[in-house]
XYZ file of C-alpha atoms in Angstrom:
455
model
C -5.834 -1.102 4.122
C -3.649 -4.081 -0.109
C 5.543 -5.792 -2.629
C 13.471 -9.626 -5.004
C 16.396 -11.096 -6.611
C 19.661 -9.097 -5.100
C 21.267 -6.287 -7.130
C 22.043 -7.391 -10.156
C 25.863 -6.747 -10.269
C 25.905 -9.353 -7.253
C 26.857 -13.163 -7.622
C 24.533 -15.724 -7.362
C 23.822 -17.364 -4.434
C 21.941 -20.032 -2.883
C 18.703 -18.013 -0.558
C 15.222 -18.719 0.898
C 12.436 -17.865 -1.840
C 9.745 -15.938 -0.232
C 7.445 -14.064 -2.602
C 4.784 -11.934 -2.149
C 1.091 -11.712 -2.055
C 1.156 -7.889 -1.926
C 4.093 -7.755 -4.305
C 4.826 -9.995 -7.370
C 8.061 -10.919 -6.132
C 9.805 -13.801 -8.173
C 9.572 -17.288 -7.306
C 13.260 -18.988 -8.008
C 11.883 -21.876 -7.889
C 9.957 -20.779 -11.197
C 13.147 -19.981 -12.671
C 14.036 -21.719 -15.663
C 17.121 -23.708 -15.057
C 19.313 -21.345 -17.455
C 18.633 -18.338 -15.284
C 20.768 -18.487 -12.270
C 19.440 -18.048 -8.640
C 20.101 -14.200 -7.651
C 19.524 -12.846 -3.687
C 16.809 -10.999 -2.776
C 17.194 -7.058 -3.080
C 17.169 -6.941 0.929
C 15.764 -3.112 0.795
C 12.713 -4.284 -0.759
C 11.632 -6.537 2.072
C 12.550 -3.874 4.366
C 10.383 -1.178 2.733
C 7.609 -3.345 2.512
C 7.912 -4.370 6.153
C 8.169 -0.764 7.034
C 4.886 0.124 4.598
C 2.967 -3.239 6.562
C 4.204 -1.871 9.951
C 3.389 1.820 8.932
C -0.353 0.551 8.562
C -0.435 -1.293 11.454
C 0.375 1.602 12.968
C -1.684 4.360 11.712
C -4.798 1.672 11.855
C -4.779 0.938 15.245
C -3.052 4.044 16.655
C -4.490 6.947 14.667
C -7.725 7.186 16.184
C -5.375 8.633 19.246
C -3.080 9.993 16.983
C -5.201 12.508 14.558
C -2.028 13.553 13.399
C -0.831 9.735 12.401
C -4.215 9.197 10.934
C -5.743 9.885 7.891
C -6.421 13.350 6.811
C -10.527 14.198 6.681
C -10.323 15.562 3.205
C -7.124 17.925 1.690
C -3.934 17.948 3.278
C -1.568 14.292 3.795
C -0.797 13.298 7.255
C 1.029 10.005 8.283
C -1.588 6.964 7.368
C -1.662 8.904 3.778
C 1.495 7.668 2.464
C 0.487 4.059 3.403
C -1.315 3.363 -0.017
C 0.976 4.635 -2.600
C 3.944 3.206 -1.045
C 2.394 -0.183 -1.160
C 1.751 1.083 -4.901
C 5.061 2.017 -5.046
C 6.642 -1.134 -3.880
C 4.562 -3.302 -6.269
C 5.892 -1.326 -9.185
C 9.098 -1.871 -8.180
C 9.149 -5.594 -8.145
C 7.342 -6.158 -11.314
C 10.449 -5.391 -13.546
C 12.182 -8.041 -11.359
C 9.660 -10.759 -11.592
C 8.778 -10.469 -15.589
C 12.059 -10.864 -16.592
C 12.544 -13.866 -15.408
C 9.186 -15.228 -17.086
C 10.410 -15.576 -20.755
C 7.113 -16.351 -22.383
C 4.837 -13.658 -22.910
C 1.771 -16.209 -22.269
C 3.173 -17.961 -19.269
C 3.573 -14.077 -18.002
C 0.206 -12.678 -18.993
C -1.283 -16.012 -17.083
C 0.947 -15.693 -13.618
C -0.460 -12.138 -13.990
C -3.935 -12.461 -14.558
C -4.267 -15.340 -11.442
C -2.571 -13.626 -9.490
C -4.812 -10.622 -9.913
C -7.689 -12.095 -9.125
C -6.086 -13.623 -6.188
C -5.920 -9.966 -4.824
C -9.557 -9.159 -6.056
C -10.517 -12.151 -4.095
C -8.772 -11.677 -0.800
C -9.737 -8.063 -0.776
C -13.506 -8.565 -1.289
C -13.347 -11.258 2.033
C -11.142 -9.382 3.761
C -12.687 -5.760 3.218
C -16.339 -6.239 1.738
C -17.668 -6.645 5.478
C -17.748 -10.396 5.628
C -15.330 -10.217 9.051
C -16.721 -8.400 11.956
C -13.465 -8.991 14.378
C -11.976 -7.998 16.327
C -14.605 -6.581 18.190
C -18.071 -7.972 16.460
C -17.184 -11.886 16.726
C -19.295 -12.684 14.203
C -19.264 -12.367 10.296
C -21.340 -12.647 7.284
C -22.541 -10.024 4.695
C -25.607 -9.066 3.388
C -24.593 -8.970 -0.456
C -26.878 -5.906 -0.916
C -24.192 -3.816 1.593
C -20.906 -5.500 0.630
C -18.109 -3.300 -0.566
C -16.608 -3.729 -3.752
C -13.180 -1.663 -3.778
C -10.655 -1.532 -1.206
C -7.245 -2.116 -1.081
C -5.733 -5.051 -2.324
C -8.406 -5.007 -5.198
C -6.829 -1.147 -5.850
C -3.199 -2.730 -5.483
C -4.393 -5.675 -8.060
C -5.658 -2.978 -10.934
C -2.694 -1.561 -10.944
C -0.575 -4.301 -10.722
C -2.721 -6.033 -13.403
C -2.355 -2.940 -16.006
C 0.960 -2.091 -15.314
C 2.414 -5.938 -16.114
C 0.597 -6.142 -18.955
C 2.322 -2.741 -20.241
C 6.015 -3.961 -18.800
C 4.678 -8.046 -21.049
C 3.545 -6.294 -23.991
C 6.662 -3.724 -24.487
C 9.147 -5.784 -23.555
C 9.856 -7.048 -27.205
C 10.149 -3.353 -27.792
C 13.443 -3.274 -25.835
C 17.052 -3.890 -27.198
C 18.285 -5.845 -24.576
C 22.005 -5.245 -25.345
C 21.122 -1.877 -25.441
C 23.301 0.503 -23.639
C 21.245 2.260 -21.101
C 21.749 5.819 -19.186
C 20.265 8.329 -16.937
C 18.509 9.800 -19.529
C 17.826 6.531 -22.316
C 16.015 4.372 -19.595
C 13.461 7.068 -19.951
C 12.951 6.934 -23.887
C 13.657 2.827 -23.769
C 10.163 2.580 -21.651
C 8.000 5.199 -23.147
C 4.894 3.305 -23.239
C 4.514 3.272 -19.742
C 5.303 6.798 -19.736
C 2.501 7.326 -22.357
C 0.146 5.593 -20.662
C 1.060 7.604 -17.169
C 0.253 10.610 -19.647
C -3.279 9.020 -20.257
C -4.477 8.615 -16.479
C -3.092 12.066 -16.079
C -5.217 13.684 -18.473
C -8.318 11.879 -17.080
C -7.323 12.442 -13.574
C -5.909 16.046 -13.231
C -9.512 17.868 -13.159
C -11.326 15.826 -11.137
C -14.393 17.288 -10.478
C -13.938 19.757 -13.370
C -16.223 17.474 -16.069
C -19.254 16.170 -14.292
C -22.476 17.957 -13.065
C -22.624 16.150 -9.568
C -25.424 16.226 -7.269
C -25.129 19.515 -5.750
C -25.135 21.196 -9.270
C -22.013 22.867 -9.754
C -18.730 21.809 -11.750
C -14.795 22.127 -11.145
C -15.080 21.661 -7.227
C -13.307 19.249 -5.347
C -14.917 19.746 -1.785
C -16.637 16.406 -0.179
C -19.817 16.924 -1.342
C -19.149 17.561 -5.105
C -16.502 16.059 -6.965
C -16.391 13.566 -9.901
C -14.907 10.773 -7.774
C -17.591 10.668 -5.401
C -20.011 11.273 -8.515
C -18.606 7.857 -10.388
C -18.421 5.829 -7.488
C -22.603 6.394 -6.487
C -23.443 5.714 -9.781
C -21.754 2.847 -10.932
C -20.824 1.059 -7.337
C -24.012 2.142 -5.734
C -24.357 3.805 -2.571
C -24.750 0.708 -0.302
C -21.531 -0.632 -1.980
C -18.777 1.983 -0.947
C -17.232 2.779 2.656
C -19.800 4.336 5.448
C -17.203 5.411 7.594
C -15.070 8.412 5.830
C -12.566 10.027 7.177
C -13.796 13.496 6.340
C -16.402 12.825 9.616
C -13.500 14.331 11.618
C -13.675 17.111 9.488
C -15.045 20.391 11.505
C -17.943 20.838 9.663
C -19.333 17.320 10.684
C -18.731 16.844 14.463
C -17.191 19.246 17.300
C -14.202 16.377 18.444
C -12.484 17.596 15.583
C -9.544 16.005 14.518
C -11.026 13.295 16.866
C -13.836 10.780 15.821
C -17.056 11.554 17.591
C -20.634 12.124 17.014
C -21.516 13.903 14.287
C -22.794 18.008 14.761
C -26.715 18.726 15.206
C -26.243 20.941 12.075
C -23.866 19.035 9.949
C -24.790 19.220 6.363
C -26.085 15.799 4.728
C -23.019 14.968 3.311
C -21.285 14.425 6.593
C -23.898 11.332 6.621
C -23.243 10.023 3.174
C -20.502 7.380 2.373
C -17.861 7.447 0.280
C -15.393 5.404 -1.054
C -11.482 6.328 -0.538
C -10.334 3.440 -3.158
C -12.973 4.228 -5.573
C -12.820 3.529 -9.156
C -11.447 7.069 -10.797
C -9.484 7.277 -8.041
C -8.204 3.997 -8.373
C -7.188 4.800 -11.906
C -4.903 7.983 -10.820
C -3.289 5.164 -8.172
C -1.757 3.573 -11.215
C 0.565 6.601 -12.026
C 2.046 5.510 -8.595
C 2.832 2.017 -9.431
C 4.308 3.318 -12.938
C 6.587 5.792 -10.478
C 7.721 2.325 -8.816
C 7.779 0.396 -12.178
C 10.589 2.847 -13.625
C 12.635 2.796 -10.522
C 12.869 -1.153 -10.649
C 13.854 -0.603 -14.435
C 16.597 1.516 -12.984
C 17.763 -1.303 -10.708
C 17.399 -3.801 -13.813
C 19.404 -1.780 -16.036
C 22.120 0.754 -14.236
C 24.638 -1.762 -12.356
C 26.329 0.878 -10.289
C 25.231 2.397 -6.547
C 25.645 5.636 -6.904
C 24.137 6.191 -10.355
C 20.827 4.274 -8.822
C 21.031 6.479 -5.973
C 21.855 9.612 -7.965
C 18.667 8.745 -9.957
C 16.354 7.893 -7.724
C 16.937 10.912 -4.982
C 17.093 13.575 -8.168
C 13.674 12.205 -9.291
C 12.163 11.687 -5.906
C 12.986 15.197 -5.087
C 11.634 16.769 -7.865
C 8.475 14.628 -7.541
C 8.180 15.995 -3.815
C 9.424 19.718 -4.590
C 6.366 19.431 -7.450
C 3.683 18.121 -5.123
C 4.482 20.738 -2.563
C 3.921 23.318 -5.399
C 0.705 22.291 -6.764
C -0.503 22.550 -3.090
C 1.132 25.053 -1.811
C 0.312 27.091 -5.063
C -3.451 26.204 -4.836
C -3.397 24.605 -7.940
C -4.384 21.241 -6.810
C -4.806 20.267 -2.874
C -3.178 17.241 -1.388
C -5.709 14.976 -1.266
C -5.572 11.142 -0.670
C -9.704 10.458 -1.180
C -9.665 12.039 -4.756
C -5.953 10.908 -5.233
C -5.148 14.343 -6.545
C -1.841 14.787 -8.963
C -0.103 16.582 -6.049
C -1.017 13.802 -3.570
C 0.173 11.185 -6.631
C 3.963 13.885 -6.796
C 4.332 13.803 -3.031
C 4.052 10.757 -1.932
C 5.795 9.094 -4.552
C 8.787 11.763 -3.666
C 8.859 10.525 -0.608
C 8.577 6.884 -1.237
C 11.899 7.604 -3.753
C 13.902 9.349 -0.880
C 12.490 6.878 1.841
C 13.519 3.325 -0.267
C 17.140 5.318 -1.332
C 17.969 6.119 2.201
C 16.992 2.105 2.781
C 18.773 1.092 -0.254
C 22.495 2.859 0.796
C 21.759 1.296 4.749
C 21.014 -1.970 3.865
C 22.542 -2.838 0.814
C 25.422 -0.352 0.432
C 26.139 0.145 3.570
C 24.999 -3.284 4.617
C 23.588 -2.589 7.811
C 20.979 -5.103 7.450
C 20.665 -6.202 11.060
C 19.299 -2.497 12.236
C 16.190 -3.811 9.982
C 15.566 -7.685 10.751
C 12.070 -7.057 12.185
C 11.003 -5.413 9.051
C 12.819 -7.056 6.513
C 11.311 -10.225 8.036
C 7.480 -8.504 7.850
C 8.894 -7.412 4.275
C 8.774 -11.511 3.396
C 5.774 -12.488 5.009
C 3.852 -8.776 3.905
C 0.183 -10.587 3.033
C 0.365 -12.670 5.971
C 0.861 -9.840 8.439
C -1.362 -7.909 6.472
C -4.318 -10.503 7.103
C -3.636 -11.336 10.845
C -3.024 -7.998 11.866
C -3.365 -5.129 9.782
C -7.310 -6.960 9.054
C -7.378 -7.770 12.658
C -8.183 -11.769 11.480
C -5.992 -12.748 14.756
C -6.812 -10.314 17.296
C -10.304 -11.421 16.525
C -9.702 -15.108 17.042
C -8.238 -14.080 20.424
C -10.803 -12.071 21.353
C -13.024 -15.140 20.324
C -11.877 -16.639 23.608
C -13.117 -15.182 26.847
C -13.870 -15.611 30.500
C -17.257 -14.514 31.436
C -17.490 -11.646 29.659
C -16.494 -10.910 25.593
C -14.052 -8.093 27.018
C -12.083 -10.728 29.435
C -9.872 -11.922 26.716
C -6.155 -11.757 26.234
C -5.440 -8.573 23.977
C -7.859 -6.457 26.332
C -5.564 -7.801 29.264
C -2.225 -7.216 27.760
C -3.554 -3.480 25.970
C -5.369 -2.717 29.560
C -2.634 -3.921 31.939
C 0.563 -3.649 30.697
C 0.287 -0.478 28.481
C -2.663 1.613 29.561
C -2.658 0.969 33.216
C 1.472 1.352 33.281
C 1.812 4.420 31.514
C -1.664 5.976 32.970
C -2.768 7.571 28.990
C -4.543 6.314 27.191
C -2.794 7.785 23.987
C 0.440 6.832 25.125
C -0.956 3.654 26.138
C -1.962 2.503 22.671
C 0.775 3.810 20.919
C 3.206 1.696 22.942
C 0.998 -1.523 22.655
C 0.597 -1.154 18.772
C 4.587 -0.589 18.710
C 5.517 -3.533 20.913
C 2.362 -5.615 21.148
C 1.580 -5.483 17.404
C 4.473 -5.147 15.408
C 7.288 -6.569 17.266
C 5.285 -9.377 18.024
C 4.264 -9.840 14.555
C 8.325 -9.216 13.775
C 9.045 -11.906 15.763
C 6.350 -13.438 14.178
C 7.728 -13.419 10.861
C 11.540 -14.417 11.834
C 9.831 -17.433 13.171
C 8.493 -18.201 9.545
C 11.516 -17.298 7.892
C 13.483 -19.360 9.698
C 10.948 -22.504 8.986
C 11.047 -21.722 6.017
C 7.237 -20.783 5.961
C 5.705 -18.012 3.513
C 2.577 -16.934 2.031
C 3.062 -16.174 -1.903
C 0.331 -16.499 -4.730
């Protein structure tokens, strides 16, 4: 599935508040009366609509799509990226919100409720309580429902991460004169405790005897994430629908979904959980990637030193990524969230947000990216309604006759799959304009009422 306050150089002036479920955007109307009101860093909203749309996108169109959908086990395709930019995006705004929250108590509370917020809507939203859009029913037999999933990943590390940013920040001269270099040294502790996941995370599968009896493997059917995740979740508790069943070894539709081989080995059958809980734990050095480049927006006040900053690092984290992978050293890998996978996508979420950054709020070309910036500030509400499918199943929940004679089917079978006459092209178009524009629209509506969904 599971993120402003304008740059910090600009004036105050008088905006909308709109924060985020899926970030921890600020409130302004938390402010304390001595901090002024700031606008919204615009390129936030806009990446955050573009992460929303990208999962709409790869969701609904990347069963078609192989190559837009997730990859079955190494490698990082399109719907890969989705997660750690979220991750990304939350670290960004958490430097942004906390220092606006004076008291270290008042902050550890916001953070803490709004934590279990996420843990809450993730559980109802992903533990298997909704059957739409296609099922209309819903319910969940407690002994099957699944624990992790996105939102709760996006809350553990937004939950440790704050906490680090609450508990340093006494640590940190504020009249300190910060550089390319100092901002580094002037948050070390969440460097340090990057260095602590990393040195838990980097051999995955290189500690544990798993079932199959061998150690340091990281193939589907032996690996310590896997391992962790039956043991302490519980086989009926994690995901029954992998993505490495596309794999070739499993079923002959390869990339495709389909039925699975005569002769596919047994753990082409078993489940497994893709936001499980070690690698949950290496999804945190993602949100610490996104924490430090908010710091950088916090502390250097000049465009082009941001920029400079932020491309040099995101390059490097992409040029590193690509080695490890390349090299052999450690495969891409999005199920066991693999230190390459961690170095690439981050890279690109750097180079992706600066390229944002100089169109929209440099270059202030803001209108090219209304639709998004608009999904950006309702996120959690398009993420419920239509990257969860909670609307297209109330839709579907009306019918004429027969459960398929409802309006989505229409639109999808009418004026995209019977127009363009393919099936793939078909679907692509509808989740493009049918999905996301709509929800776009959507959005703009609620902005301009004034409407949005914050914890």
């Amino acid at each position: 599935m599971f993120w402003t306050s304008k740059m910090s150089e600009i004036k105050a002036e008088t905006t909308h508040h709109h924060p985020l479920i899926i970030s921890d955007e600020p409130d302004p109307s938390e402010q304390q009366n001595t901090h002024p009101k700031t606008k919204r860093v615009a390129s936030l909203d806009v990446f955050r609509g573009l992460t929303v749309a990208l999962m709409i996108l790869v969701d609904d169109a990347g069963g078609e799509w192989p190559m837009i959908g997730h990859a079955p086990w190494n490698g990082c395709n399109l719907a890969d990226f989705v997660m750690p930019f979220f991750l990304f995006i939350v670290g960004m705004a958490i430097p942004l919100a906390l220092k606006r929250i004076p008291s270290r108590v008042e902050a550890v509370k916001k953070v803490i409720v709004r934590t279990l917020k996420l843990l809450f809507w993730g559980i109802l939203l992903q533990g298997g309580f909704s059957h739409a859009p296609d099922e209309l029913t819903y319910g969940v037999d407690i002994r099957m429902i699944r624990w992790c999933g996105i939102l709760q990943r996006i809350a553990l590390a937004y939950f440790l991460v704050s906490l680090v940013e609450i508990f340093t920040k006494d640590l940190q001269v504020k009249d300190r004169s910060v550089n390319q270099i100092s901002i580094f040294k002037l948050y070390c502790w969440h460097w340090l405790m990057a260095a602590c996941i990393l040195i838990e995370s980097v051999d995955y599968g290189m500690v544990f005897n798993v079932t199959c009896g061998v150690r340091g493997k990281l193939n589907p059917p032996c690996n310590a994430v896997g391992y962790i995740d039956r043991k302490v979740l519980g086989i009926n508790h994690m995901y029954h629908h992998p993505a490495w069943r596309r794999s070739k070894g499993c079923t002959e539709d390869s990339p495709y979904e389909g039925p699975l081989r005569k002769d596919a080995p047994s753990w082409c059958h078993a489940s497994f959980e893709p936001e499980g809980i070690l690698s949950s734990l290496s999804s945190v050095l993602s949100t610490i990637i996104g924490v430090h480049f908010g710091h950088v927006l916090v502390h250097l006040k000049d465009h082009l030193g941001r920029l400079k900053h932020w491309v040099l690092m995101g390059l490097a984290l992409l040029i590193f990524g690509l080695i490890l992978h390349f090299t052999h050293a450690i495969p891409l890998n999005k199920q066991l969230y693999t230190l390459s996978y961690v170095c690439l996508t981050a890279g690109a979420a750097a180079l992706v947000f600066s390229a944002v950054y100089a169109l929209v709020d440099i270059w202030n070309l803001k209108f090219m990216f209304l639709l998004l910036e608009w999904i950006g500030m309702n996120a959690m509400f398009v993420y419920v309604m239509a990257a969860e499918d909670i609307f297209a199943g109330f839709i579907n929940g009306w019918y004429y006759g027969d459960p398929h004679n409802t309006l989505v089917y229409w639109i999808k079978k009418h004026m995209f799959l019977g127009v363009w006459k393919s099936r793939r092209v078909g679907i692509l178009l509808y989740v493009i304009f049918g999905e996301i524009l709509f929800w776009g629209i959507v959005s703009g509506i609620l902005h301009w009422l004034g409407i949005y969904w914050k914890l």
